[in-house]
PDB file of C-alpha atoms in Angstrom:
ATOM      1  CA  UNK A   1      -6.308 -24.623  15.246  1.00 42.00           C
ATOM      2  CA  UNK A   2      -6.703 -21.569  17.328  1.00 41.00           C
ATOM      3  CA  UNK A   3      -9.216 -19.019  15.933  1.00 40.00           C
ATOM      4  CA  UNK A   4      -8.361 -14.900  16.522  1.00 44.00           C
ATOM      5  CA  UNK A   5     -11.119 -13.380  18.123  1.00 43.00           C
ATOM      6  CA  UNK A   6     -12.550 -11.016  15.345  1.00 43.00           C
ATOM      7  CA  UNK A   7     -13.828  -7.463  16.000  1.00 46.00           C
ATOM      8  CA  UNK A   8     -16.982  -6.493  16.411  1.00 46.00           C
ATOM      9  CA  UNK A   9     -17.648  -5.281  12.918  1.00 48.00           C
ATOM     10  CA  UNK A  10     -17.553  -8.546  11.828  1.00 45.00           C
ATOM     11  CA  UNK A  11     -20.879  -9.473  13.759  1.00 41.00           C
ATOM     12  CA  UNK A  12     -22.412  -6.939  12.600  1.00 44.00           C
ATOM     13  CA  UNK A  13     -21.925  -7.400   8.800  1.00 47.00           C
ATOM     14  CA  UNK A  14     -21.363 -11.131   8.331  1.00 44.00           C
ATOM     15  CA  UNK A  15     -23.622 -13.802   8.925  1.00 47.00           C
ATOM     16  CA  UNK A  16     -21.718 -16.696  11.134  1.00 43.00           C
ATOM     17  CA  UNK A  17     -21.275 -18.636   7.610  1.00 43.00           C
ATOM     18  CA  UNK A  18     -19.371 -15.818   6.035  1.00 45.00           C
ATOM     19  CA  UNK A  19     -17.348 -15.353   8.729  1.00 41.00           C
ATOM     20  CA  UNK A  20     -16.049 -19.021   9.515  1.00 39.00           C
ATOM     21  CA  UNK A  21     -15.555 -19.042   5.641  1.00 42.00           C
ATOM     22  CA  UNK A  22     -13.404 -15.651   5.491  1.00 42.00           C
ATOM     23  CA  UNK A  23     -11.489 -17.007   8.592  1.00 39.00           C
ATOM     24  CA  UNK A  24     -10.950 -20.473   6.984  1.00 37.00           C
ATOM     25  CA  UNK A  25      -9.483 -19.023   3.986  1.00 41.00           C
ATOM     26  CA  UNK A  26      -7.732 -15.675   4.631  1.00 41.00           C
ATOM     27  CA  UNK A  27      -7.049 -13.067   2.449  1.00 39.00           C
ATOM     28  CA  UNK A  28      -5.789 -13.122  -1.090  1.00 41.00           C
ATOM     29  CA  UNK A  29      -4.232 -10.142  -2.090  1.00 39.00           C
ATOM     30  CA  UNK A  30      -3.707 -10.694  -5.456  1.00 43.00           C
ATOM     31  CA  UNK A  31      -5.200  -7.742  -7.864  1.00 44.00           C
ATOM     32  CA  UNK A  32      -9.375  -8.374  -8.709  1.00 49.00           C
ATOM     33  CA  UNK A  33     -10.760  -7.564 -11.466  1.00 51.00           C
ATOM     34  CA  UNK A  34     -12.627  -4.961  -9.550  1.00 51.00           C
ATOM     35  CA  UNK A  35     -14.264  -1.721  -9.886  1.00 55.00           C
ATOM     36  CA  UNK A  36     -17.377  -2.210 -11.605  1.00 58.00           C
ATOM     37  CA  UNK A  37     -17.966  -2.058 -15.657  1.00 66.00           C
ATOM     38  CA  UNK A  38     -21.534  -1.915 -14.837  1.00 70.00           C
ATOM     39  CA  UNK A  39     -21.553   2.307 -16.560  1.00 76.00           C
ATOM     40  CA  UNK A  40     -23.784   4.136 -14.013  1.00 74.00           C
ATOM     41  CA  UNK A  41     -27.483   4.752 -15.168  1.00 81.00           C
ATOM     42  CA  UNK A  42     -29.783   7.858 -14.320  1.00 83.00           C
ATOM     43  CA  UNK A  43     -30.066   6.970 -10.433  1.00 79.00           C
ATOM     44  CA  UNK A  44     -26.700   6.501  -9.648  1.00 76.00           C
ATOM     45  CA  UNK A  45     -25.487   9.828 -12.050  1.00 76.00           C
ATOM     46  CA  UNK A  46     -27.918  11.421  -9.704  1.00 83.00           C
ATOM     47  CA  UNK A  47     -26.390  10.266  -6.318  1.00 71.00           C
ATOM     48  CA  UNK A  48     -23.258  10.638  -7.072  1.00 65.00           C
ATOM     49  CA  UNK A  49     -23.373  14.188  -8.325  1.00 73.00           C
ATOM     50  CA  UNK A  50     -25.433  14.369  -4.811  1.00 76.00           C
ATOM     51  CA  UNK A  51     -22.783  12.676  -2.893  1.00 63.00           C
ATOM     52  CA  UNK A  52     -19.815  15.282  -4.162  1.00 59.00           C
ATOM     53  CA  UNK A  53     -22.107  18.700  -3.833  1.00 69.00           C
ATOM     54  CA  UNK A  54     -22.764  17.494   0.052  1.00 65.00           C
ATOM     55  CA  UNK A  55     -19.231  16.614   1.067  1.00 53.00           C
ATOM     56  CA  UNK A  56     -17.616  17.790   3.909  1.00 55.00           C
ATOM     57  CA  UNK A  57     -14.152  17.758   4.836  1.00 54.00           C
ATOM     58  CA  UNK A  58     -12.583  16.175   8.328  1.00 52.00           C
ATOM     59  CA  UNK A  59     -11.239  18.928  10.468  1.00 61.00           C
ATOM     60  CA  UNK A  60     -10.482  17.441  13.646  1.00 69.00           C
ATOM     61  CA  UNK A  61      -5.887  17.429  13.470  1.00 71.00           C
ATOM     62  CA  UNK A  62      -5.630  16.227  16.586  1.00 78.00           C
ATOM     63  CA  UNK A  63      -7.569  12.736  15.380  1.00 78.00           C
ATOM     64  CA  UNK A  64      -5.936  13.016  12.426  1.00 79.00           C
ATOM     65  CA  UNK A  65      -2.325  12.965  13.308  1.00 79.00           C
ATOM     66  CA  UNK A  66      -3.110  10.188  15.494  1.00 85.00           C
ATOM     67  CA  UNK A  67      -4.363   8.455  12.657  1.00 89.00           C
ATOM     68  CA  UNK A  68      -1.825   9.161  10.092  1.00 88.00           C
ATOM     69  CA  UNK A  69       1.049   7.888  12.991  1.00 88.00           C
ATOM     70  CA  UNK A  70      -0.330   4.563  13.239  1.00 92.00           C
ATOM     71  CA  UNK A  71      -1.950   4.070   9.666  1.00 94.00           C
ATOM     72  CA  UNK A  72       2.042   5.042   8.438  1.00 92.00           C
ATOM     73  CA  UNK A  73       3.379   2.243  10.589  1.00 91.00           C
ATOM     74  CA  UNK A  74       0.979  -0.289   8.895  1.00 96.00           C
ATOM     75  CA  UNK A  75       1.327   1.193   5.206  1.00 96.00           C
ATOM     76  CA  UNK A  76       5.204   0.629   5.585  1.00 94.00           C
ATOM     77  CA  UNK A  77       5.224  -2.865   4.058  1.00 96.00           C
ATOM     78  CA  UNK A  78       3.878  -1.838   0.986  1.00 97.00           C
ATOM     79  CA  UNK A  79       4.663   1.087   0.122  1.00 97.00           C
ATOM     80  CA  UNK A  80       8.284   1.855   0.943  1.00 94.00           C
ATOM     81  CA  UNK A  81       8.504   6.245  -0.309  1.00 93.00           C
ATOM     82  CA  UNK A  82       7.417   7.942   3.167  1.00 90.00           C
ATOM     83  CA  UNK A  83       6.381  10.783   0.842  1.00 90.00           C
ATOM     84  CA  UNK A  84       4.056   9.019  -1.332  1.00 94.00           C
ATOM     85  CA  UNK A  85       2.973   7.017   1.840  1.00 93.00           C
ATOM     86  CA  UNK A  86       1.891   9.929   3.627  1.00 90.00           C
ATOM     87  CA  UNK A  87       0.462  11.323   0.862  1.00 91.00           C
ATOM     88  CA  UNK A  88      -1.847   8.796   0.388  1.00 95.00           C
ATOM     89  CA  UNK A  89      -2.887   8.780   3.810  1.00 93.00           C
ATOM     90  CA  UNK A  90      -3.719  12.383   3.872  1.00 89.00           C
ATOM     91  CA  UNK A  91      -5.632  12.037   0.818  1.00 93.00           C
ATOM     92  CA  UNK A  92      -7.353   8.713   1.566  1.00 95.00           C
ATOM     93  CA  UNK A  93      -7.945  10.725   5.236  1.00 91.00           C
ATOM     94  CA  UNK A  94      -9.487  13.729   3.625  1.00 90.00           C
ATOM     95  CA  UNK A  95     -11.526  12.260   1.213  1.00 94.00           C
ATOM     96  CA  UNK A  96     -13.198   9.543   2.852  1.00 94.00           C
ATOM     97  CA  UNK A  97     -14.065  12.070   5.669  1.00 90.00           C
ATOM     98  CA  UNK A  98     -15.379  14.318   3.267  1.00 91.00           C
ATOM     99  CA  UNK A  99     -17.683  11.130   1.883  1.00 94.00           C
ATOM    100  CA  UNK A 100     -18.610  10.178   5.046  1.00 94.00           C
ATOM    101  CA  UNK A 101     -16.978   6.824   4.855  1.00 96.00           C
ATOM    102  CA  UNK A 102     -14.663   5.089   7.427  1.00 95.00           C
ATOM    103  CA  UNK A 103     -10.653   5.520   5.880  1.00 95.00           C
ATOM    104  CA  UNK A 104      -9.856   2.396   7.335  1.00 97.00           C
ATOM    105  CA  UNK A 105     -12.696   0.968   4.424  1.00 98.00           C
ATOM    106  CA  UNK A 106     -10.998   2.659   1.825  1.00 98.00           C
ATOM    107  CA  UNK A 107      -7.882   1.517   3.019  1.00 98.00           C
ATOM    108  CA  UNK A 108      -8.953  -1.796   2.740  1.00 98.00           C
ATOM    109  CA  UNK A 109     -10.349  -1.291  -0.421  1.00 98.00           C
ATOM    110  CA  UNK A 110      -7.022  -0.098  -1.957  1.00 98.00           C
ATOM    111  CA  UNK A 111      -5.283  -3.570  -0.393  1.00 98.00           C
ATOM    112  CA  UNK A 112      -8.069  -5.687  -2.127  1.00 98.00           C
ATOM    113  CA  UNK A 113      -7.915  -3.456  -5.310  1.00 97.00           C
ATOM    114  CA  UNK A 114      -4.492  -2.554  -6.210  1.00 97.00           C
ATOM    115  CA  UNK A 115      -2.036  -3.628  -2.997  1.00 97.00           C
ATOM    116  CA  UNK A 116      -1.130  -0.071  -2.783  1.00 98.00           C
ATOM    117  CA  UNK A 117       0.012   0.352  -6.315  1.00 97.00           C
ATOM    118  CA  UNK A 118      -1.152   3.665  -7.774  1.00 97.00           C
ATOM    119  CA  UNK A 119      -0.009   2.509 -11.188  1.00 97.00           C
ATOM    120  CA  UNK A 120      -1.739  -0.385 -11.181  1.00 97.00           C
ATOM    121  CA  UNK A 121      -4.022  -1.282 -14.111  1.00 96.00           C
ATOM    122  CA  UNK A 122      -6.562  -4.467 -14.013  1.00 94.00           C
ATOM    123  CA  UNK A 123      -6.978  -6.589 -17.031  1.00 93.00           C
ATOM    124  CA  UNK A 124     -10.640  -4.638 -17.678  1.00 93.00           C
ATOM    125  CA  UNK A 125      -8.639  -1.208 -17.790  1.00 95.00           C
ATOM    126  CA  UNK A 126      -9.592  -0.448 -14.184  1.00 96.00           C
ATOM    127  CA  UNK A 127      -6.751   1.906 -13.107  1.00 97.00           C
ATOM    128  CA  UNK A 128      -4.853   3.210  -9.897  1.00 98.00           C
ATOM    129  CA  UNK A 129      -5.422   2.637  -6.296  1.00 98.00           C
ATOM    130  CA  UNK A 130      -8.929   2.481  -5.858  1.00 98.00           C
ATOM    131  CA  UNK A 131      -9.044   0.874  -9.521  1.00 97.00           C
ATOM    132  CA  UNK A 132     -11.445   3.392 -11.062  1.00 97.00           C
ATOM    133  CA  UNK A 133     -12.827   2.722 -15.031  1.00 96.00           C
ATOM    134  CA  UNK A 134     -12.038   5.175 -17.162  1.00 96.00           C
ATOM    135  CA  UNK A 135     -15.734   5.789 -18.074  1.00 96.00           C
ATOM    136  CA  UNK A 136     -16.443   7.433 -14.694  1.00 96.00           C
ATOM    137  CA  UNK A 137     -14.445  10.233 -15.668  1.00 96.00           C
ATOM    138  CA  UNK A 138     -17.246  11.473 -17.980  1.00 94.00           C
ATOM    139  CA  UNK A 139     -19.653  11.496 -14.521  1.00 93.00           C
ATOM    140  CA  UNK A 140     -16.894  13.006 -11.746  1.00 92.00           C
ATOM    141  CA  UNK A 141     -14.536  15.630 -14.103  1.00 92.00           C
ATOM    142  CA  UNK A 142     -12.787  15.554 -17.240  1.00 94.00           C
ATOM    143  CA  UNK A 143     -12.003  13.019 -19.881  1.00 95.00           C
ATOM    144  CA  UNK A 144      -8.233  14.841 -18.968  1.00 96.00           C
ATOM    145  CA  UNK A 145      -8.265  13.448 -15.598  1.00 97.00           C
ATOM    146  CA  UNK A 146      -5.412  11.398 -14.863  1.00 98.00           C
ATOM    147  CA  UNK A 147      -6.585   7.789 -12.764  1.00 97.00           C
ATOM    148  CA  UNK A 148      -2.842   6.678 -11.982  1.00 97.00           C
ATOM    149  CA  UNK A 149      -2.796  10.218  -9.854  1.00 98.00           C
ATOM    150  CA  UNK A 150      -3.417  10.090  -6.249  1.00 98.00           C
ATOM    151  CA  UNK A 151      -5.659  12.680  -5.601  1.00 97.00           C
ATOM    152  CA  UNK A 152      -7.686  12.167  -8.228  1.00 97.00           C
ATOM    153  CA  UNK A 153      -8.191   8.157  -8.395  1.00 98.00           C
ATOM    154  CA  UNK A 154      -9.048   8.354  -4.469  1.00 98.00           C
ATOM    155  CA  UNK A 155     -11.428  11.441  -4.854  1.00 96.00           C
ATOM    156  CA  UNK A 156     -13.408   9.336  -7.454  1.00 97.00           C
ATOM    157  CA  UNK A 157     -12.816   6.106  -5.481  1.00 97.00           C
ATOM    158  CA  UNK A 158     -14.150   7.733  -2.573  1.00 97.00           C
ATOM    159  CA  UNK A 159     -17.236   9.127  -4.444  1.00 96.00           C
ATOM    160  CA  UNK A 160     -18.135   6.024  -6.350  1.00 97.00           C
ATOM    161  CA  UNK A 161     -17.768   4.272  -2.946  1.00 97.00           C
ATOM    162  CA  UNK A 162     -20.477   6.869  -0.913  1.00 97.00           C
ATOM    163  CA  UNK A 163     -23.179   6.695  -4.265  1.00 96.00           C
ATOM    164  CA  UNK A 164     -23.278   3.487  -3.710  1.00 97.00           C
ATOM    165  CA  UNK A 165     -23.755   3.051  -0.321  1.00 97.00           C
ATOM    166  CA  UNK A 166     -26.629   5.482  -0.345  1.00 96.00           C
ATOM    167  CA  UNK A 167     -28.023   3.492  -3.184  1.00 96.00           C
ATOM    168  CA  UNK A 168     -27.800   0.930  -1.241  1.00 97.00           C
ATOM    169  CA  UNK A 169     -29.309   2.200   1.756  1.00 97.00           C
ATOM    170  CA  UNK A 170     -26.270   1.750   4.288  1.00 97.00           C
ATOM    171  CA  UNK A 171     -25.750  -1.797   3.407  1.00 98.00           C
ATOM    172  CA  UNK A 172     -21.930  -2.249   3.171  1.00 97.00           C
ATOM    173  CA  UNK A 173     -22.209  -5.431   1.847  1.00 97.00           C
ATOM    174  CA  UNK A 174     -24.014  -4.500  -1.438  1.00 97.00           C
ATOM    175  CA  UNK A 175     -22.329  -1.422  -1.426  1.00 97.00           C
ATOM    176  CA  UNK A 176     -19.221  -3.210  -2.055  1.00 98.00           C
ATOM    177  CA  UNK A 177     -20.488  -5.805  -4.330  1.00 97.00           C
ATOM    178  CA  UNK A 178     -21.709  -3.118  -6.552  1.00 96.00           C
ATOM    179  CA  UNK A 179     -18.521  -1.344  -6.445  1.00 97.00           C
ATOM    180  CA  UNK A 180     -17.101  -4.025  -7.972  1.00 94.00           C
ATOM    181  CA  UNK A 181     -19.225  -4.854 -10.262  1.00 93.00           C
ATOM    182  CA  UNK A 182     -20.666  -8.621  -8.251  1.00 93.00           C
ATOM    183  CA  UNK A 183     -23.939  -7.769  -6.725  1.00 94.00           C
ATOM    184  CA  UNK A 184     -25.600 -10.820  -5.327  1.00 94.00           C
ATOM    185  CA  UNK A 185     -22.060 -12.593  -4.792  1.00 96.00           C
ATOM    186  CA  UNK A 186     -20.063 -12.045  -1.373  1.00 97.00           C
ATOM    187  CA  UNK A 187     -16.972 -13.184  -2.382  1.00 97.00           C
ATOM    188  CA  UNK A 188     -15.600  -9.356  -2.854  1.00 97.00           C
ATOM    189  CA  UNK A 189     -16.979  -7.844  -0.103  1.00 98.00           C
ATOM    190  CA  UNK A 190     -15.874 -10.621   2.468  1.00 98.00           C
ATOM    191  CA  UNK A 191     -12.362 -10.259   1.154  1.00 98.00           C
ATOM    192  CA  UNK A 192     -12.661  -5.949   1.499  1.00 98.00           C
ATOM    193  CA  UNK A 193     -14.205  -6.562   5.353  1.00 98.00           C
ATOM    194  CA  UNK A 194     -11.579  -9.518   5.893  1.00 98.00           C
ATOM    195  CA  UNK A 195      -8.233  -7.113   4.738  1.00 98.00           C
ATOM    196  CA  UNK A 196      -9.945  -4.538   7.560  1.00 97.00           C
ATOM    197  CA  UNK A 197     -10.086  -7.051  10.339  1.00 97.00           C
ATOM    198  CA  UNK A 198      -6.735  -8.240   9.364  1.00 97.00           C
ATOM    199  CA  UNK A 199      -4.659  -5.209   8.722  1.00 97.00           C
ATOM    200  CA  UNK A 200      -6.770  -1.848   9.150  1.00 97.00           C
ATOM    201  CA  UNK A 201      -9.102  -2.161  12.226  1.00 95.00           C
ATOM    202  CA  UNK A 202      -9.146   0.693  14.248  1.00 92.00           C
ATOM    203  CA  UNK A 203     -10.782   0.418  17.745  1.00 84.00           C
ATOM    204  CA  UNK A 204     -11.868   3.756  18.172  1.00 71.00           C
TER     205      UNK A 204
END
């Protein structure tokens, strides 16, 4: 069986176990009960309303159409409007720049989450892209918001993401774990880090 040689991410955030095991397996891309029910106590509130105050947005176009040509091209098998296609890819371009987080992550998220399917709503009431609980609209904006709208489910997808991370101290792989509500388990992040390697890895 021939093995693809996997980017160098992987080394860096899988132990050789976790990555013969995500190999051996693949991805499944069937919707997770994802995005965490865990409700966010006093240090988390306190990140994330940290996290939004010091974002700052992406302004290089140049990198950005470059990134929005190829990420199209990829996004085409799943989500067949070109409006709503590029329209999330601005947004999820924007936002994760603003968060400091890589957009090819939060693409990957989405696949793992929702397979692209903004109306998508997880057996736990997780809803939208980025599968965000409704609960966290009582920490980000309004109990009006609406989760099944673009903007706004990858604005608090993106946020939720970054608080985490810094919780975490830069570990991805808790980060991730926590986002979905499995810390101390790998399963969720392994499948997040395997749909980048797969379908969203950018060699910059």
């Amino acid at each position: 069986m021939m093995v693809r040689k996997l980017p160098l991410i992987w080394f860096r955030l899988f132990n050789p176990a976790s990555m013969l095991l995500c190999v051996l397996t693949g991805l499944q891309t069937h919707i997770v009960n994802a995005a965490t029910l865990e409700r966010p106590d006093d240090e988390t509130r306190t990140l994330l309303h940290q996290t939004i105050d010091k974002a700052d947005s992406f302004k290089d176009r140049f990198d950005a159409e470059v990134w929005l040509v190829d990420m199209d091209a990829r996004l085409a098998r799943y989500v067949k409007n070109p409006q709503e296609r590029m329209h999330i890819l601005q947004l999820v371009h924007t936002e994760s720049h603003r968060f400091q987080l890589q957009p090819e992550l939060v693409l990957s998220v989405m696949h793992v989450e929702s397979l692209f399917d903004r109306y998508a709503v997880s057996t736990v009431g997780a809803q939208g892209l980025m599968q965000v609980m409704p609960f966290w609209k009582n920490e980000i904006g309004t109990t009006s918001d609406n989760l099944t709208d673009i903007a706004t489910n990858i604005r608090y997808g993106c946020a939720i993401l970054k608080t985490y991370l810094t919780r975490e101290k830069g570990n991805m792989m808790r980060a991730l774990a926590r986002y979905n509500g499995s810390l101390g388990k790998t399963w969720y992040p392994e499948r997040v880090f395997n749909a980048w390697e797969r379908y969203w890895f950018v060699r910059y």
